[in-house]
Structure formats: structure tokens, C-alpha cells
Amino acid sequence: MPVPEASLSPQQRKVRKMRRDAVGAAIRRAREAAKMNQDELAAASGVSRPVIARIELGNSGVQIDRLWDLAEALATTPSALLADAEQHLSSSNASAKGSPPAMAVKKVAKGE
């Protein structure tokens, strides 16, 4: 179970939001590449369409079992979805902050 928002520092909340946005966008990109809409993905994965919408918008985290179900329905792997999210998170973070891609996320995560 995730830590409640109220228990997080502002930096931790920022990192959580960035991660959720990145994972949601990766799932959306995979869904679009598979030429599926949210209803089709819901039917194929067993994850409800409202949950898929919240995940894709970054308004909700994704449980590991749901990630596996979504990946399977999208004919990919959870690791491929996470790698895509990490790549886009790192590249967007680097361009926004002008720092090396991986370091920007790590610094925010550590509160530096």
C-alpha cells in the first residue's frame, strides 16, 4: 500500500507525480501503438476503463498485478513499459533542468 500523500514531503510528492505521469504515458503510448482504445484494453486486461484512464492521466499509481495484466493485453512486458517510462522521465527531466538524464530524477528522489 502506498504511503499517504499527507505523509510525504513536497519533494516526495513531486517525484511520485512525475513517476505516475511517466508510467501512465508509457501505458498510453503502448495502447495507442497497439491501436486499442481504453475500452478494448479494459476488456483484454480485466482492468476497468476508469482505472486505465486514471493511470494514463497519472492520477493513480498502478499495482504490480495490474501492470502485468495491462502489459500482457498490450503484447509487451512490464519491464518494457517501465523502461519506456524511465526513458521518457529521464529525457524530459534532463531537458527541463539541463542536467544529465538519470541524475535529475535521482537528485529529486533523494531530496538534493
PDB file of C-alpha atoms in Angstrom, residues 30 37 41 45 54 56 60 75 101-102:
ATOM      1  CA  ALA A  30       1.733   1.232 -25.815  1.00  0.00           C
ATOM      2  CA  ASN A  37      -8.869   2.328 -27.150  1.00  0.00           C
ATOM      3  CA  LEU A  41      -7.682  -2.516 -23.295  1.00  0.00           C
ATOM      4  CA  SER A  45      -6.759  -6.869 -19.495  1.00  0.00           C
ATOM      5  CA  ARG A  54      -6.695   7.383 -14.046  1.00  0.00           C
ATOM      6  CA  GLU A  56      -2.848   7.095 -18.027  1.00  0.00           C
ATOM      7  CA  SER A  60      -3.304   6.891  -9.861  1.00  0.00           C
ATOM      8  CA  ALA A  75       1.581  -7.794 -26.055  1.00  0.00           C
ATOM      9  CA  PRO A 101      19.032  12.449 -17.648  1.00  0.00           C
ATOM     10  CA  ALA A 102      19.346   9.871 -14.888  1.00  0.00           C
TER      11      ALA A 102
END
